[in-house]
Amino acid sequence: CVMNNYFGIGLDAKISLDFNNKRDEHPEKCRSRTKNMMWYGVLGTKELLHRTYKNLEQKVLLECDGQRILLPSLQGIAVLNIPSYAGGTNFWGGTKEDDIFTAPSFDDKILEVVAVFGSMQMAVSRVINLQHHRITQCRTVKITILGDEGVPVQVDGEAWIQPPGYIKIIHKNRAQMLTRDRAFENTLKSWEDKQKCELPRSSSQHALQPETVSEEEAAEINQFGQAAGTLIHQIRETAQLHHTMEQELAHAVNASAKSMDKVYAKSKTTEGLSCSLVMEMVNNGKALHNETELLLAGKMSLQLDPPQKDELTGALANVDLQLRKLAEIPWLCQLIEPSDDEGQLLEYSKRTRSAKFRLVSKLKKEKNNKNKETRGNMGLPGLGDNKSGSHEADPTWDQGVEPEYTCQRSMMYVFSSCVYRAT
């Protein structure tokens, strides 16, 4: 059995088992979230009166990381891997570190073990962060069921009667999950608002912008694409060893890669390369250059080895050189070298721009092969090729969806049990 979220034995498992039985008998009475919550309340009130598993500490033994834990008088034990339990309750009672316990997290290979004293405590925990019921934090849990009668247990909401024996929970592997990052959403919204406040270009500047690029301009754009592809490749190589760079630059890499894909796909048609697509690519490439430069000058300056830093610095210098060459094109000059007012806005958006997205591998190999063929015709490095300018974009960008979730890794635990049999 695999446990992803939480495990319970005793009171909470008894309520979950009774609810499952009620739903099997009368499925029409459990067809909405409100009705389900109502039934949980009724069954919890019933257990508040009956106290079926009072003095559970006399029926079970608890071992955490191989050490025996003396239990107080309780009706159940819950083992948590996530800070959400019983319909969204933070049953651990907090998300911050204190003098005794570390901050709970679903990707630290540490489980939180708490005591269930009664139905009233479980109900109050939905309103108040109770902490007096904390038992310990550990990496492995072993629960031995004594006596001749089984005890209700539940794993991620699935309940059954567990015969006497022992239950052991150990770490198995990891699984990728999507979790909402409200801090990133607020930062992204702030960045978008600042982008909207940029000063519009005058009508004369719009008149200088042609609809398609010339052959000479296409050659300069080709050189810039090669430099940007090399920079993305170096970032990918460094991110494999330094996850901070992956977290900080993934959003910029994905945005730059998406705009480059548009340019390369458009260049294959007979209509010619659109200036608006080129401007988007150059703008995203410049943003990637600036954010990488700030990161190297900041907290990554002392973390990188000299060879890695030299390669990234060289790639940045090449992109900077190509940007200066593109600045000689009249309709790109304003984009690459903005006025003082626009420069301040761009600098602010560069500082507030967040990067919480990881570089998730593409699963669409056919699309990568098609893109590499197109880039080969243009003489540009294949961004899907690990040998030259490789990168892997976030699939949410491929679908044209504004990403609102971060991809993180959640622990999975294997749940094993041994039943004692009479001989």
PDB file of N, CA and C in Angstrom, residues 9 15 19 21 31 55 82 134 137 144 161 171 185 187 192-193 200 267 316 320 354 378-379 395 405 418 420 423:
ATOM      1  N   ILE A   9      -5.018   5.905  12.523  1.00  0.00           N
ATOM      2  CA  ILE A   9      -5.437   4.686  13.204  1.00  0.00           C
ATOM      3  C   ILE A   9      -6.264   5.086  14.416  1.00  0.00           C
ATOM      4  N   ILE A  15     -14.283   6.870  11.961  1.00  0.00           N
ATOM      5  CA  ILE A  15     -15.236   7.778  11.328  1.00  0.00           C
ATOM      6  C   ILE A  15     -15.186   7.635   9.806  1.00  0.00           C
ATOM      7  N   PHE A  19     -18.210   6.309   7.401  1.00  0.00           N
ATOM      8  CA  PHE A  19     -18.693   7.111   6.271  1.00  0.00           C
ATOM      9  C   PHE A  19     -18.650   6.305   4.979  1.00  0.00           C
ATOM     10  N   ASN A  21     -18.914   3.089   4.653  1.00  0.00           N
ATOM     11  CA  ASN A  21     -20.008   2.116   4.700  1.00  0.00           C
ATOM     12  C   ASN A  21     -21.353   2.794   4.422  1.00  0.00           C
ATOM     13  N   ARG A  31     -23.741  12.771  -2.342  1.00  0.00           N
ATOM     14  CA  ARG A  31     -23.423  13.208  -3.702  1.00  0.00           C
ATOM     15  C   ARG A  31     -22.920  14.640  -3.777  1.00  0.00           C
ATOM     16  N   ASN A  55      -8.563   5.093  25.271  1.00  0.00           N
ATOM     17  CA  ASN A  55      -7.423   4.316  25.779  1.00  0.00           C
ATOM     18  C   ASN A  55      -6.792   3.459  24.670  1.00  0.00           C
ATOM     19  N   ILE A  82       1.545  15.870   4.558  1.00  0.00           N
ATOM     20  CA  ILE A  82       1.175  17.161   3.991  1.00  0.00           C
ATOM     21  C   ILE A  82       0.486  17.993   5.075  1.00  0.00           C
ATOM     22  N   ARG A 134       0.902  17.415  19.425  1.00  0.00           N
ATOM     23  CA  ARG A 134       2.060  16.967  18.649  1.00  0.00           C
ATOM     24  C   ARG A 134       2.824  15.887  19.417  1.00  0.00           C
ATOM     25  N   GLN A 137       8.411  14.257  15.178  1.00  0.00           N
ATOM     26  CA  GLN A 137       8.721  14.226  13.750  1.00  0.00           C
ATOM     27  C   GLN A 137       9.759  13.143  13.519  1.00  0.00           C
ATOM     28  N   THR A 144       2.482  -1.134  16.322  1.00  0.00           N
ATOM     29  CA  THR A 144       2.152  -2.527  16.618  1.00  0.00           C
ATOM     30  C   THR A 144       0.769  -2.589  17.262  1.00  0.00           C
ATOM     31  N   ILE A 161     -10.407  -2.431   8.520  1.00  0.00           N
ATOM     32  CA  ILE A 161     -10.050  -2.974   9.832  1.00  0.00           C
ATOM     33  C   ILE A 161      -8.741  -3.735   9.693  1.00  0.00           C
ATOM     34  N   HIS A 171       9.949   5.622   3.704  1.00  0.00           N
ATOM     35  CA  HIS A 171       9.976   6.395   2.462  1.00  0.00           C
ATOM     36  C   HIS A 171      10.254   5.486   1.277  1.00  0.00           C
ATOM     37  N   GLU A 185       2.029  34.317  -7.954  1.00  0.00           N
ATOM     38  CA  GLU A 185       0.924  34.941  -8.681  1.00  0.00           C
ATOM     39  C   GLU A 185       0.883  36.443  -8.438  1.00  0.00           C
ATOM     40  N   THR A 187       3.416  38.348  -7.568  1.00  0.00           N
ATOM     41  CA  THR A 187       4.577  38.949  -8.215  1.00  0.00           C
ATOM     42  C   THR A 187       4.366  39.053  -9.725  1.00  0.00           C
ATOM     43  N   GLU A 192       3.120  42.249 -14.583  1.00  0.00           N
ATOM     44  CA  GLU A 192       2.272  42.538 -15.728  1.00  0.00           C
ATOM     45  C   GLU A 192       1.728  43.958 -15.663  1.00  0.00           C
ATOM     46  N   ASP A 193       1.388  44.409 -14.444  1.00  0.00           N
ATOM     47  CA  ASP A 193       0.896  45.781 -14.294  1.00  0.00           C
ATOM     48  C   ASP A 193       1.975  46.790 -14.678  1.00  0.00           C
ATOM     49  N   PRO A 200       3.996  54.244 -24.337  1.00  0.00           N
ATOM     50  CA  PRO A 200       3.800  53.816 -25.728  1.00  0.00           C
ATOM     51  C   PRO A 200       4.721  54.590 -26.663  1.00  0.00           C
ATOM     52  N   SER A 267       9.423  31.466 -39.713  1.00  0.00           N
ATOM     53  CA  SER A 267      10.435  31.615 -40.760  1.00  0.00           C
ATOM     54  C   SER A 267      10.334  30.531 -41.829  1.00  0.00           C
ATOM     55  N   LEU A 316      26.931  35.235 -21.798  1.00  0.00           N
ATOM     56  CA  LEU A 316      26.295  36.534 -21.579  1.00  0.00           C
ATOM     57  C   LEU A 316      26.952  37.621 -22.424  1.00  0.00           C
ATOM     58  N   ASP A 320      25.190  39.960 -25.211  1.00  0.00           N
ATOM     59  CA  ASP A 320      25.287  41.411 -25.121  1.00  0.00           C
ATOM     60  C   ASP A 320      25.838  42.008 -26.413  1.00  0.00           C
ATOM     61  N   SER A 354       9.531  37.328 -10.945  1.00  0.00           N
ATOM     62  CA  SER A 354       9.828  36.137 -10.168  1.00  0.00           C
ATOM     63  C   SER A 354      10.108  34.975 -11.099  1.00  0.00           C
ATOM     64  N   MET A 378      17.672  27.292 -40.695  1.00  0.00           N
ATOM     65  CA  MET A 378      18.066  28.686 -40.480  1.00  0.00           C
ATOM     66  C   MET A 378      19.510  28.820 -40.038  1.00  0.00           C
ATOM     67  N   GLY A 379      20.154  27.663 -39.744  1.00  0.00           N
ATOM     68  CA  GLY A 379      21.533  27.729 -39.252  1.00  0.00           C
ATOM     69  C   GLY A 379      21.626  28.039 -37.787  1.00  0.00           C
ATOM     70  N   PRO A 395       5.624  22.804 -19.989  1.00  0.00           N
ATOM     71  CA  PRO A 395       4.525  22.454 -20.886  1.00  0.00           C
ATOM     72  C   PRO A 395       3.362  23.430 -20.837  1.00  0.00           C
ATOM     73  N   TYR A 405       0.840  27.510 -11.274  1.00  0.00           N
ATOM     74  CA  TYR A 405       1.206  26.500 -10.296  1.00  0.00           C
ATOM     75  C   TYR A 405       2.679  26.166 -10.450  1.00  0.00           C
ATOM     76  N   CYS A 418       2.230  -6.465   8.775  1.00  0.00           N
ATOM     77  CA  CYS A 418       2.436  -7.878   9.058  1.00  0.00           C
ATOM     78  C   CYS A 418       1.371  -8.300  10.059  1.00  0.00           C
ATOM     79  N   TYR A 420      -0.273 -10.994  12.665  1.00  0.00           N
ATOM     80  CA  TYR A 420       0.036 -12.142  13.511  1.00  0.00           C
ATOM     81  C   TYR A 420      -1.025 -13.218  13.321  1.00  0.00           C
ATOM     82  N   THR A 423      -0.898 -20.101  15.826  1.00  0.00           N
ATOM     83  CA  THR A 423      -0.368 -21.396  15.363  1.00  0.00           C
ATOM     84  C   THR A 423      -0.843 -22.504  16.270  1.00  0.00           C
TER      85      THR A 423
END
